[in-house]
mmCIF file with all atom_site columns, C-alpha atoms and ligand atoms in Angstrom:
data_model
loop_
_atom_site.group_PDB
_atom_site.id
_atom_site.type_symbol
_atom_site.label_atom_id
_atom_site.label_alt_id
_atom_site.label_comp_id
_atom_site.label_asym_id
_atom_site.label_entity_id
_atom_site.label_seq_id
_atom_site.pdbx_PDB_ins_code
_atom_site.Cartn_x
_atom_site.Cartn_y
_atom_site.Cartn_z
_atom_site.occupancy
_atom_site.B_iso_or_equiv
_atom_site.pdbx_formal_charge
_atom_site.auth_seq_id
_atom_site.auth_comp_id
_atom_site.auth_asym_id
_atom_site.auth_atom_id
_atom_site.pdbx_PDB_model_num
ATOM   1   C  CA  . MET A 1 1   ? 13.216  -6.263  32.347 1.00 85.00 ? 1   MET A CA  1
ATOM   2   C  CA  . LYS A 1 2   ? 12.560  -6.053  28.628 1.00 86.00 ? 2   LYS A CA  1
ATOM   3   C  CA  . LYS A 1 3   ? 12.868  -8.772  26.038 1.00 87.00 ? 3   LYS A CA  1
ATOM   4   C  CA  . VAL A 1 4   ? 15.298  -8.010  23.214 1.00 91.00 ? 4   VAL A CA  1
ATOM   5   C  CA  . LYS A 1 5   ? 14.800  -9.984  19.978 1.00 93.00 ? 5   LYS A CA  1
ATOM   6   C  CA  . VAL A 1 6   ? 17.836  -10.438 17.819 1.00 96.00 ? 6   VAL A CA  1
ATOM   7   C  CA  . ILE A 1 7   ? 18.409  -11.864 14.345 1.00 97.00 ? 7   ILE A CA  1
ATOM   8   C  CA  . LYS A 1 8   ? 22.090  -12.739 13.971 1.00 97.00 ? 8   LYS A CA  1
ATOM   9   C  CA  . ILE A 1 9   ? 23.339  -12.522 10.425 1.00 96.00 ? 9   ILE A CA  1
ATOM   10  C  CA  . ASP A 1 10  ? 26.261  -14.713 9.297  1.00 95.00 ? 10  ASP A CA  1
ATOM   11  C  CA  . VAL A 1 11  ? 27.237  -13.130 6.021  1.00 91.00 ? 11  VAL A CA  1
ATOM   12  C  CA  . ASP A 1 12  ? 29.627  -15.943 5.178  1.00 92.00 ? 12  ASP A CA  1
ATOM   13  C  CA  . LYS A 1 13  ? 26.710  -18.385 5.076  1.00 95.00 ? 13  LYS A CA  1
ATOM   14  C  CA  . CYS A 1 14  ? 24.393  -16.354 2.827  1.00 96.00 ? 14  CYS A CA  1
ATOM   15  C  CA  . ASN A 1 15  ? 24.358  -17.516 -0.755 1.00 94.00 ? 15  ASN A CA  1
ATOM   16  C  CA  . GLY A 1 16  ? 21.891  -14.959 -2.004 1.00 95.00 ? 16  GLY A CA  1
ATOM   17  C  CA  . CYS A 1 17  ? 18.992  -17.358 -2.502 1.00 96.00 ? 17  CYS A CA  1
ATOM   18  C  CA  . ARG A 1 18  ? 16.521  -14.580 -1.384 1.00 97.00 ? 18  ARG A CA  1
ATOM   19  C  CA  . ALA A 1 19  ? 14.099  -17.024 0.241  1.00 98.00 ? 19  ALA A CA  1
ATOM   20  C  CA  . CYS A 1 20  ? 14.037  -14.597 3.140  1.00 98.00 ? 20  CYS A CA  1
ATOM   21  C  CA  . GLU A 1 21  ? 12.740  -11.844 0.868  1.00 98.00 ? 21  GLU A CA  1
ATOM   22  C  CA  . VAL A 1 22  ? 10.033  -14.068 -0.587 1.00 98.00 ? 22  VAL A CA  1
ATOM   23  C  CA  . ILE A 1 23  ? 8.647   -15.263 2.726  1.00 98.00 ? 23  ILE A CA  1
ATOM   24  C  CA  . CYS A 1 24  ? 8.803   -11.882 4.412  1.00 98.00 ? 24  CYS A CA  1
ATOM   25  C  CA  . SER A 1 25  ? 6.817   -10.231 1.638  1.00 97.00 ? 25  SER A CA  1
ATOM   26  C  CA  . ALA A 1 26  ? 4.332   -13.145 1.593  1.00 97.00 ? 26  ALA A CA  1
ATOM   27  C  CA  . PHE A 1 27  ? 3.877   -13.130 5.316  1.00 97.00 ? 27  PHE A CA  1
ATOM   28  C  CA  . HIS A 1 28  ? 3.117   -9.384  5.332  1.00 96.00 ? 28  HIS A CA  1
ATOM   29  C  CA  . ALA A 1 29  ? 0.841   -9.495  2.302  1.00 95.00 ? 29  ALA A CA  1
ATOM   30  C  CA  . ALA A 1 30  ? -2.847  -8.688  2.798  1.00 91.00 ? 30  ALA A CA  1
ATOM   31  C  CA  . PRO A 1 31  ? -4.365  -11.221 2.842  1.00 95.00 ? 31  PRO A CA  1
ATOM   32  C  CA  . LYS A 1 32  ? -1.443  -13.158 4.284  1.00 95.00 ? 32  LYS A CA  1
ATOM   33  C  CA  . TYR A 1 33  ? 0.481   -15.287 1.720  1.00 96.00 ? 33  TYR A CA  1
ATOM   34  C  CA  . SER A 1 34  ? -1.565  -13.840 -1.187 1.00 96.00 ? 34  SER A CA  1
ATOM   35  C  CA  . SER A 1 35  ? 1.426   -12.473 -3.024 1.00 94.00 ? 35  SER A CA  1
ATOM   36  C  CA  . THR A 1 36  ? 5.210   -12.374 -3.028 1.00 95.00 ? 36  THR A CA  1
ATOM   37  C  CA  . ASN A 1 37  ? 7.263   -9.351  -4.049 1.00 95.00 ? 37  ASN A CA  1
ATOM   38  C  CA  . PRO A 1 38  ? 10.742  -8.813  -2.700 1.00 95.00 ? 38  PRO A CA  1
ATOM   39  C  CA  . GLU A 1 39  ? 10.267  -5.039  -3.003 1.00 95.00 ? 39  GLU A CA  1
ATOM   40  C  CA  . ARG A 1 40  ? 7.752   -5.349  -0.231 1.00 96.00 ? 40  ARG A CA  1
ATOM   41  C  CA  . SER A 1 41  ? 10.101  -7.374  1.950  1.00 97.00 ? 41  SER A CA  1
ATOM   42  C  CA  . ARG A 1 42  ? 11.566  -5.991  5.175  1.00 97.00 ? 42  ARG A CA  1
ATOM   43  C  CA  . ILE A 1 43  ? 14.775  -7.857  4.530  1.00 98.00 ? 43  ILE A CA  1
ATOM   44  C  CA  . ARG A 1 44  ? 16.785  -7.378  1.358  1.00 97.00 ? 44  ARG A CA  1
ATOM   45  C  CA  . THR A 1 45  ? 19.908  -9.134  0.297  1.00 95.00 ? 45  THR A CA  1
ATOM   46  C  CA  . LEU A 1 46  ? 22.619  -6.959  -1.102 1.00 89.00 ? 46  LEU A CA  1
ATOM   47  C  CA  . PHE A 1 47  ? 23.603  -8.727  -4.262 1.00 85.00 ? 47  PHE A CA  1
ATOM   48  C  CA  . ASP A 1 48  ? 26.782  -8.661  -6.387 1.00 85.00 ? 48  ASP A CA  1
ATOM   49  C  CA  . PRO A 1 49  ? 27.600  -12.228 -7.698 1.00 84.00 ? 49  PRO A CA  1
ATOM   50  C  CA  . LEU A 1 50  ? 30.621  -10.944 -9.624 1.00 84.00 ? 50  LEU A CA  1
ATOM   51  C  CA  . LYS A 1 51  ? 32.271  -9.795  -6.416 1.00 82.00 ? 51  LYS A CA  1
ATOM   52  C  CA  . ASP A 1 52  ? 30.818  -12.714 -4.450 1.00 83.00 ? 52  ASP A CA  1
ATOM   53  C  CA  . ILE A 1 53  ? 28.846  -10.374 -2.221 1.00 86.00 ? 53  ILE A CA  1
ATOM   54  C  CA  . TYR A 1 54  ? 25.583  -11.389 -0.508 1.00 91.00 ? 54  TYR A CA  1
ATOM   55  C  CA  . VAL A 1 55  ? 24.625  -9.428  2.592  1.00 92.00 ? 55  VAL A CA  1
ATOM   56  C  CA  . PRO A 1 56  ? 21.175  -9.635  4.121  1.00 96.00 ? 56  PRO A CA  1
ATOM   57  C  CA  . VAL A 1 57  ? 20.044  -6.236  5.557  1.00 96.00 ? 57  VAL A CA  1
ATOM   58  C  CA  . ILE A 1 58  ? 16.957  -5.970  7.739  1.00 97.00 ? 58  ILE A CA  1
ATOM   59  C  CA  . ALA A 1 59  ? 14.792  -2.816  7.580  1.00 97.00 ? 59  ALA A CA  1
ATOM   60  C  CA  . GLY A 1 60  ? 15.164  -0.493  10.563 1.00 95.00 ? 60  GLY A CA  1
ATOM   61  C  CA  . GLU A 1 61  ? 13.652  2.912   11.325 1.00 90.00 ? 61  GLU A CA  1
ATOM   62  C  CA  . TYR A 1 62  ? 12.145  5.395   8.951  1.00 91.00 ? 62  TYR A CA  1
ATOM   63  C  CA  . THR A 1 63  ? 14.122  8.627   8.692  1.00 90.00 ? 63  THR A CA  1
ATOM   64  C  CA  . GLU A 1 64  ? 12.909  11.889  7.350  1.00 87.00 ? 64  GLU A CA  1
ATOM   65  C  CA  . ALA A 1 65  ? 16.293  13.289  6.324  1.00 90.00 ? 65  ALA A CA  1
ATOM   66  C  CA  . GLU A 1 66  ? 19.216  11.562  4.633  1.00 90.00 ? 66  GLU A CA  1
ATOM   67  C  CA  . CYS A 1 67  ? 22.708  11.703  6.151  1.00 91.00 ? 67  CYS A CA  1
ATOM   68  C  CA  . ASN A 1 68  ? 25.033  14.516  5.016  1.00 89.00 ? 68  ASN A CA  1
ATOM   69  C  CA  . GLY A 1 69  ? 28.020  12.169  4.861  1.00 87.00 ? 69  GLY A CA  1
ATOM   70  C  CA  . ARG A 1 70  ? 28.548  8.711   3.442  1.00 87.00 ? 70  ARG A CA  1
ATOM   71  C  CA  . ASP A 1 71  ? 30.597  5.669   4.527  1.00 87.00 ? 71  ASP A CA  1
ATOM   72  C  CA  . ILE A 1 72  ? 32.503  3.319   2.246  1.00 89.00 ? 72  ILE A CA  1
ATOM   73  C  CA  . TYR A 1 73  ? 33.457  -0.045  3.703  1.00 88.00 ? 73  TYR A CA  1
ATOM   74  C  CA  . THR A 1 74  ? 36.175  -2.332  2.344  1.00 90.00 ? 74  THR A CA  1
ATOM   75  C  CA  . ILE A 1 75  ? 35.942  -5.829  3.809  1.00 85.00 ? 75  ILE A CA  1
ATOM   76  C  CA  . ASN A 1 76  ? 38.370  -8.532  2.634  1.00 84.00 ? 76  ASN A CA  1
ATOM   77  C  CA  . GLY A 1 77  ? 39.390  -6.371  -0.266 1.00 87.00 ? 77  GLY A CA  1
ATOM   78  C  CA  . LYS A 1 78  ? 35.765  -5.889  -1.474 1.00 85.00 ? 78  LYS A CA  1
ATOM   79  C  CA  . GLU A 1 79  ? 34.428  -2.377  -1.541 1.00 86.00 ? 79  GLU A CA  1
ATOM   80  C  CA  . TYR A 1 80  ? 30.804  -1.959  -0.629 1.00 85.00 ? 80  TYR A CA  1
ATOM   81  C  CA  . ASP A 1 81  ? 28.605  0.925   -1.971 1.00 82.00 ? 81  ASP A CA  1
ATOM   82  C  CA  . GLU A 1 82  ? 27.835  3.880   0.183  1.00 85.00 ? 82  GLU A CA  1
ATOM   83  C  CA  . CYS A 1 83  ? 24.724  3.182   2.351  1.00 88.00 ? 83  CYS A CA  1
ATOM   84  C  CA  . SER A 1 84  ? 24.964  -0.542  1.699  1.00 87.00 ? 84  SER A CA  1
ATOM   85  C  CA  . PHE A 1 85  ? 24.589  -1.668  5.290  1.00 89.00 ? 85  PHE A CA  1
ATOM   86  C  CA  . CYS A 1 86  ? 22.236  1.039   6.405  1.00 92.00 ? 86  CYS A CA  1
ATOM   87  C  CA  . ARG A 1 87  ? 18.893  -0.255  7.655  1.00 94.00 ? 87  ARG A CA  1
ATOM   88  C  CA  . ALA A 1 88  ? 16.968  3.009   7.350  1.00 94.00 ? 88  ALA A CA  1
ATOM   89  C  CA  . SER A 1 89  ? 14.006  3.719   5.117  1.00 94.00 ? 89  SER A CA  1
ATOM   90  C  CA  . CYS A 1 90  ? 15.419  7.015   3.878  1.00 93.00 ? 90  CYS A CA  1
ATOM   91  C  CA  . PRO A 1 91  ? 14.608  9.616   1.171  1.00 91.00 ? 91  PRO A CA  1
ATOM   92  C  CA  . SER A 1 92  ? 17.921  8.958   -0.597 1.00 90.00 ? 92  SER A CA  1
ATOM   93  C  CA  . ARG A 1 93  ? 16.877  5.617   -1.935 1.00 89.00 ? 93  ARG A CA  1
ATOM   94  C  CA  . GLU A 1 94  ? 13.992  3.324   -2.835 1.00 89.00 ? 94  GLU A CA  1
ATOM   95  C  CA  . LEU A 1 95  ? 14.961  0.566   -0.446 1.00 93.00 ? 95  LEU A CA  1
ATOM   96  C  CA  . PHE A 1 96  ? 12.520  -0.362  2.311  1.00 95.00 ? 96  PHE A CA  1
ATOM   97  C  CA  . LYS A 1 97  ? 9.631   1.513   0.834  1.00 94.00 ? 97  LYS A CA  1
ATOM   98  C  CA  . GLU A 1 98  ? 6.247   0.022   -0.115 1.00 92.00 ? 98  GLU A CA  1
ATOM   99  C  CA  . PRO A 1 99  ? 6.459   0.203   -3.934 1.00 91.00 ? 99  PRO A CA  1
ATOM   100 C  CA  . ASP A 1 100 ? 2.865   1.393   -4.466 1.00 88.00 ? 100 ASP A CA  1
ATOM   101 C  CA  . SER A 1 101 ? 2.395   3.863   -1.597 1.00 88.00 ? 101 SER A CA  1
ATOM   102 C  CA  . GLY A 1 102 ? 5.988   4.827   -0.835 1.00 88.00 ? 102 GLY A CA  1
ATOM   103 C  CA  . LEU A 1 103 ? 5.306   4.117   2.833  1.00 91.00 ? 103 LEU A CA  1
ATOM   104 C  CA  . PRO A 1 104 ? 8.303   2.979   4.921  1.00 94.00 ? 104 PRO A CA  1
ATOM   105 C  CA  . LEU A 1 105 ? 8.766   -0.668  5.569  1.00 95.00 ? 105 LEU A CA  1
ATOM   106 C  CA  . LYS A 1 106 ? 10.182  -1.791  8.888  1.00 95.00 ? 106 LYS A CA  1
ATOM   107 C  CA  . CYS A 1 107 ? 10.892  -5.235  10.325 1.00 97.00 ? 107 CYS A CA  1
ATOM   108 C  CA  . ASP A 1 108 ? 8.361   -6.111  13.004 1.00 95.00 ? 108 ASP A CA  1
ATOM   109 C  CA  . MET A 1 109 ? 10.022  -9.408  13.876 1.00 96.00 ? 109 MET A CA  1
ATOM   110 C  CA  . CYS A 1 110 ? 6.886   -11.133 12.506 1.00 97.00 ? 110 CYS A CA  1
ATOM   111 C  CA  . GLU A 1 111 ? 5.001   -10.328 15.651 1.00 93.00 ? 111 GLU A CA  1
ATOM   112 C  CA  . GLU A 1 112 ? 1.831   -12.414 15.830 1.00 91.00 ? 112 GLU A CA  1
ATOM   113 C  CA  . GLU A 1 113 ? -0.691  -13.829 18.278 1.00 92.00 ? 113 GLU A CA  1
ATOM   114 C  CA  . PRO A 1 114 ? 0.143   -16.573 19.218 1.00 93.00 ? 114 PRO A CA  1
ATOM   115 C  CA  . PRO A 1 115 ? 3.836   -15.708 18.740 1.00 92.00 ? 115 PRO A CA  1
ATOM   116 C  CA  . LEU A 1 116 ? 5.904   -17.657 16.166 1.00 95.00 ? 116 LEU A CA  1
ATOM   117 C  CA  . SER A 1 117 ? 8.728   -19.746 17.482 1.00 94.00 ? 117 SER A CA  1
ATOM   118 C  CA  . GLU A 1 118 ? 11.097  -17.867 15.151 1.00 96.00 ? 118 GLU A CA  1
ATOM   119 C  CA  . PRO A 1 119 ? 10.579  -15.050 12.619 1.00 98.00 ? 119 PRO A CA  1
ATOM   120 C  CA  . MET A 1 120 ? 9.729   -16.314 9.147  1.00 98.00 ? 120 MET A CA  1
ATOM   121 C  CA  . CYS A 1 121 ? 12.985  -15.216 7.469  1.00 98.00 ? 121 CYS A CA  1
ATOM   122 C  CA  . VAL A 1 122 ? 14.936  -17.230 10.027 1.00 98.00 ? 122 VAL A CA  1
ATOM   123 C  CA  . GLN A 1 123 ? 12.713  -20.281 9.465  1.00 98.00 ? 123 GLN A CA  1
ATOM   124 C  CA  . TRP A 1 124 ? 13.169  -20.014 5.710  1.00 98.00 ? 124 TRP A CA  1
ATOM   125 C  CA  . CYS A 1 125 ? 16.907  -19.481 5.617  1.00 98.00 ? 125 CYS A CA  1
ATOM   126 C  CA  . LEU A 1 126 ? 18.132  -23.060 4.903  1.00 97.00 ? 126 LEU A CA  1
ATOM   127 C  CA  . ASN A 1 127 ? 21.746  -21.999 5.056  1.00 97.00 ? 127 ASN A CA  1
ATOM   128 C  CA  . ASP A 1 128 ? 21.560  -20.841 8.685  1.00 97.00 ? 128 ASP A CA  1
ATOM   129 C  CA  . ALA A 1 129 ? 22.739  -17.390 7.682  1.00 97.00 ? 129 ALA A CA  1
ATOM   130 C  CA  . LEU A 1 130 ? 19.994  -16.030 9.933  1.00 98.00 ? 130 LEU A CA  1
ATOM   131 C  CA  . THR A 1 131 ? 19.572  -17.231 13.513 1.00 98.00 ? 131 THR A CA  1
ATOM   132 C  CA  . TYR A 1 132 ? 17.251  -15.958 16.193 1.00 97.00 ? 132 TYR A CA  1
ATOM   133 C  CA  . GLU A 1 133 ? 17.951  -15.127 19.804 1.00 96.00 ? 133 GLU A CA  1
ATOM   134 C  CA  . GLU A 1 134 ? 15.966  -13.579 22.637 1.00 94.00 ? 134 GLU A CA  1
ATOM   135 C  CA  . ARG A 1 135 ? 17.524  -12.060 25.727 1.00 92.00 ? 135 ARG A CA  1
ATOM   136 C  CA  . GLU A 1 136 ? 16.423  -10.125 28.741 1.00 90.00 ? 136 GLU A CA  1
ATOM   137 C  CA  . GLU A 1 137 ? 17.856  -6.678  29.404 1.00 87.00 ? 137 GLU A CA  1
ATOM   138 C  CA  . GLU A 1 138 ? 17.445  -4.116  32.129 1.00 85.00 ? 138 GLU A CA  1
ATOM   139 C  CA  . GLY A 1 139 ? 14.834  -1.448  31.433 1.00 77.00 ? 139 GLY A CA  1
ATOM   140 C  CA  . GLU A 1 140 ? 11.191  -1.016  30.596 1.00 69.00 ? 140 GLU A CA  1
ATOM   141 C  CA  . GLU A 1 141 ? 9.532   -2.451  27.507 1.00 62.00 ? 141 GLU A CA  1
ATOM   142 C  CA  . GLU A 1 142 ? 9.338   0.389   24.994 1.00 60.00 ? 142 GLU A CA  1
ATOM   143 C  CA  . GLU A 1 143 ? 5.883   1.203   23.723 1.00 57.00 ? 143 GLU A CA  1
ATOM   144 C  CA  . LYS A 1 144 ? 5.598   -0.528  20.389 1.00 59.00 ? 144 LYS A CA  1
ATOM   145 C  CA  . ARG A 1 145 ? 4.670   1.795   17.557 1.00 62.00 ? 145 ARG A CA  1
ATOM   146 C  CA  . ARG A 1 146 ? 2.448   -0.022  15.136 1.00 66.00 ? 146 ARG A CA  1
ATOM   147 C  CA  . GLU A 1 147 ? 3.138   -0.030  11.447 1.00 68.00 ? 147 GLU A CA  1
ATOM   148 C  CA  . MET A 1 148 ? 0.060   2.127   10.745 1.00 73.00 ? 148 MET A CA  1
ATOM   149 C  CA  . GLU A 1 149 ? 1.225   4.839   13.048 1.00 77.00 ? 149 GLU A CA  1
ATOM   150 C  CA  . ILE A 1 150 ? 4.670   4.989   11.429 1.00 74.00 ? 150 ILE A CA  1
ATOM   151 C  CA  . GLY A 1 151 ? 3.088   5.017   7.976  1.00 78.00 ? 151 GLY A CA  1
ATOM   152 C  CA  . LEU A 1 152 ? 0.649   7.761   8.921  1.00 80.00 ? 152 LEU A CA  1
ATOM   153 C  CA  . GLU A 1 153 ? 3.466   9.881   10.383 1.00 80.00 ? 153 GLU A CA  1
ATOM   154 C  CA  . SER A 1 154 ? 5.412   9.646   7.162  1.00 78.00 ? 154 SER A CA  1
ATOM   155 C  CA  . LEU A 1 155 ? 2.324   10.559  5.115  1.00 82.00 ? 155 LEU A CA  1
ATOM   156 C  CA  . VAL A 1 156 ? 1.755   13.552  7.294  1.00 83.00 ? 156 VAL A CA  1
ATOM   157 C  CA  . LYS A 1 157 ? 5.328   14.689  6.879  1.00 79.00 ? 157 LYS A CA  1
ATOM   158 C  CA  . LYS A 1 158 ? 5.060   14.292  3.117  1.00 78.00 ? 158 LYS A CA  1
ATOM   159 C  CA  . HIS A 1 159 ? 1.614   15.771  2.445  1.00 83.00 ? 159 HIS A CA  1
ATOM   160 C  CA  . GLY A 1 160 ? 0.642   17.737  5.535  1.00 84.00 ? 160 GLY A CA  1
ATOM   161 C  CA  . VAL A 1 161 ? -1.876  16.785  8.189  1.00 84.00 ? 161 VAL A CA  1
ATOM   162 C  CA  . LYS A 1 162 ? -4.805  18.486  6.443  1.00 85.00 ? 162 LYS A CA  1
ATOM   163 C  CA  . THR A 1 163 ? -4.413  16.628  3.202  1.00 85.00 ? 163 THR A CA  1
ATOM   164 C  CA  . VAL A 1 164 ? -4.153  13.320  5.040  1.00 83.00 ? 164 VAL A CA  1
ATOM   165 C  CA  . MET A 1 165 ? -7.219  14.146  7.203  1.00 84.00 ? 165 MET A CA  1
ATOM   166 C  CA  . ASP A 1 166 ? -9.220  15.221  4.140  1.00 84.00 ? 166 ASP A CA  1
ATOM   167 C  CA  . THR A 1 167 ? -8.277  12.026  2.337  1.00 83.00 ? 167 THR A CA  1
ATOM   168 C  CA  . VAL A 1 168 ? -9.244  9.824   5.307  1.00 82.00 ? 168 VAL A CA  1
ATOM   169 C  CA  . THR A 1 169 ? -12.573 11.657  5.595  1.00 83.00 ? 169 THR A CA  1
ATOM   170 C  CA  . ARG A 1 170 ? -13.225 11.196  1.899  1.00 83.00 ? 170 ARG A CA  1
ATOM   171 C  CA  . LEU A 1 171 ? -12.373 7.511   2.047  1.00 80.00 ? 171 LEU A CA  1
ATOM   172 C  CA  . ALA A 1 172 ? -14.571 6.981   5.060  1.00 80.00 ? 172 ALA A CA  1
ATOM   173 C  CA  . LYS A 1 173 ? -17.542 8.200   3.092  1.00 78.00 ? 173 LYS A CA  1
ATOM   174 C  CA  . HIS A 1 174 ? -17.201 5.433   0.492  1.00 67.00 ? 174 HIS A CA  1
HETATM 175 S  S1  . SF4 B 2 .   ? 17.391  -16.978 2.953  1.00 83.05 ? 1   SF4 B S1  1
HETATM 176 FE FE1 . SF4 B 2 .   ? 19.384  -16.980 4.035  1.00 83.05 ? 1   SF4 B FE1 1
HETATM 177 S  S2  . SF4 B 2 .   ? 20.905  -17.616 2.479  1.00 83.05 ? 1   SF4 B S2  1
HETATM 178 FE FE2 . SF4 B 2 .   ? 19.031  -16.998 1.372  1.00 83.05 ? 1   SF4 B FE2 1
HETATM 179 S  S3  . SF4 B 2 .   ? 19.362  -14.781 0.850  1.00 83.05 ? 1   SF4 B S3  1
HETATM 180 FE FE3 . SF4 B 2 .   ? 18.220  -14.877 2.822  1.00 83.05 ? 1   SF4 B FE3 1
HETATM 181 S  S4  . SF4 B 2 .   ? 19.837  -14.800 4.385  1.00 83.05 ? 1   SF4 B S4  1
HETATM 182 FE FE4 . SF4 B 2 .   ? 20.840  -15.376 2.486  1.00 83.05 ? 1   SF4 B FE4 1
HETATM 183 S  S1  . SF4 B 2 .   ? 11.740  -10.871 11.120 1.00 83.05 ? 2   SF4 B S1  1
HETATM 184 FE FE1 . SF4 B 2 .   ? 9.837   -11.023 9.917  1.00 83.05 ? 2   SF4 B FE1 1
HETATM 185 S  S2  . SF4 B 2 .   ? 9.416   -8.865  9.358  1.00 83.05 ? 2   SF4 B S2  1
HETATM 186 FE FE2 . SF4 B 2 .   ? 11.572  -8.956  9.953  1.00 83.05 ? 2   SF4 B FE2 1
HETATM 187 S  S3  . SF4 B 2 .   ? 12.693  -9.226  8.055  1.00 83.05 ? 2   SF4 B S3  1
HETATM 188 FE FE3 . SF4 B 2 .   ? 12.339  -11.297 8.969  1.00 83.05 ? 2   SF4 B FE3 1
HETATM 189 S  S4  . SF4 B 2 .   ? 10.460  -12.024 7.991  1.00 83.05 ? 2   SF4 B S4  1
HETATM 190 FE FE4 . SF4 B 2 .   ? 10.596  -9.818  7.653  1.00 83.05 ? 2   SF4 B FE4 1
#
């Protein structure tokens, strides 16, 4: 059996306060809580007050190539931009990329030892737009790929393995 962690998003309850972005970026800052910057958050709230649109989107997988096609959603008469609900860190946009390094950002469910009772964004959403659930499913636990491995892989794809190795070697000498 494997444990599946789910954050349920109730779009109707989100008022765009962006507390989730603040706490996610602070929790993942190094050192922890040393800074807040929504651009470093693994959850971003799609924001259009004029159309009364607030949709929290949680960062998913890094993808090397953007999609060839696009989707446009109309919900309750409101049209959402192409790619709005996509969770990918993708070359077509700046969303879910570390602003300084360009490395992909991905939600890690705030994994910690000892584990948190609930992810930080859920704890900080006072409107209950985010709620947390765990369930058991058939199947093996997937091997968890750490953030560093995903980041290194994207650097290798961007710059080539030799450049990355040379840089690491140079840094190690300092
Ligand atoms: S904290 Fe909750 S209400 Fe505020 S933007 Fe995030 S999801 Fe929406
Ligand atoms: S679960 Fe944690 S890492 Fe994922 S979006 Fe929420 S605060 Fe960020």
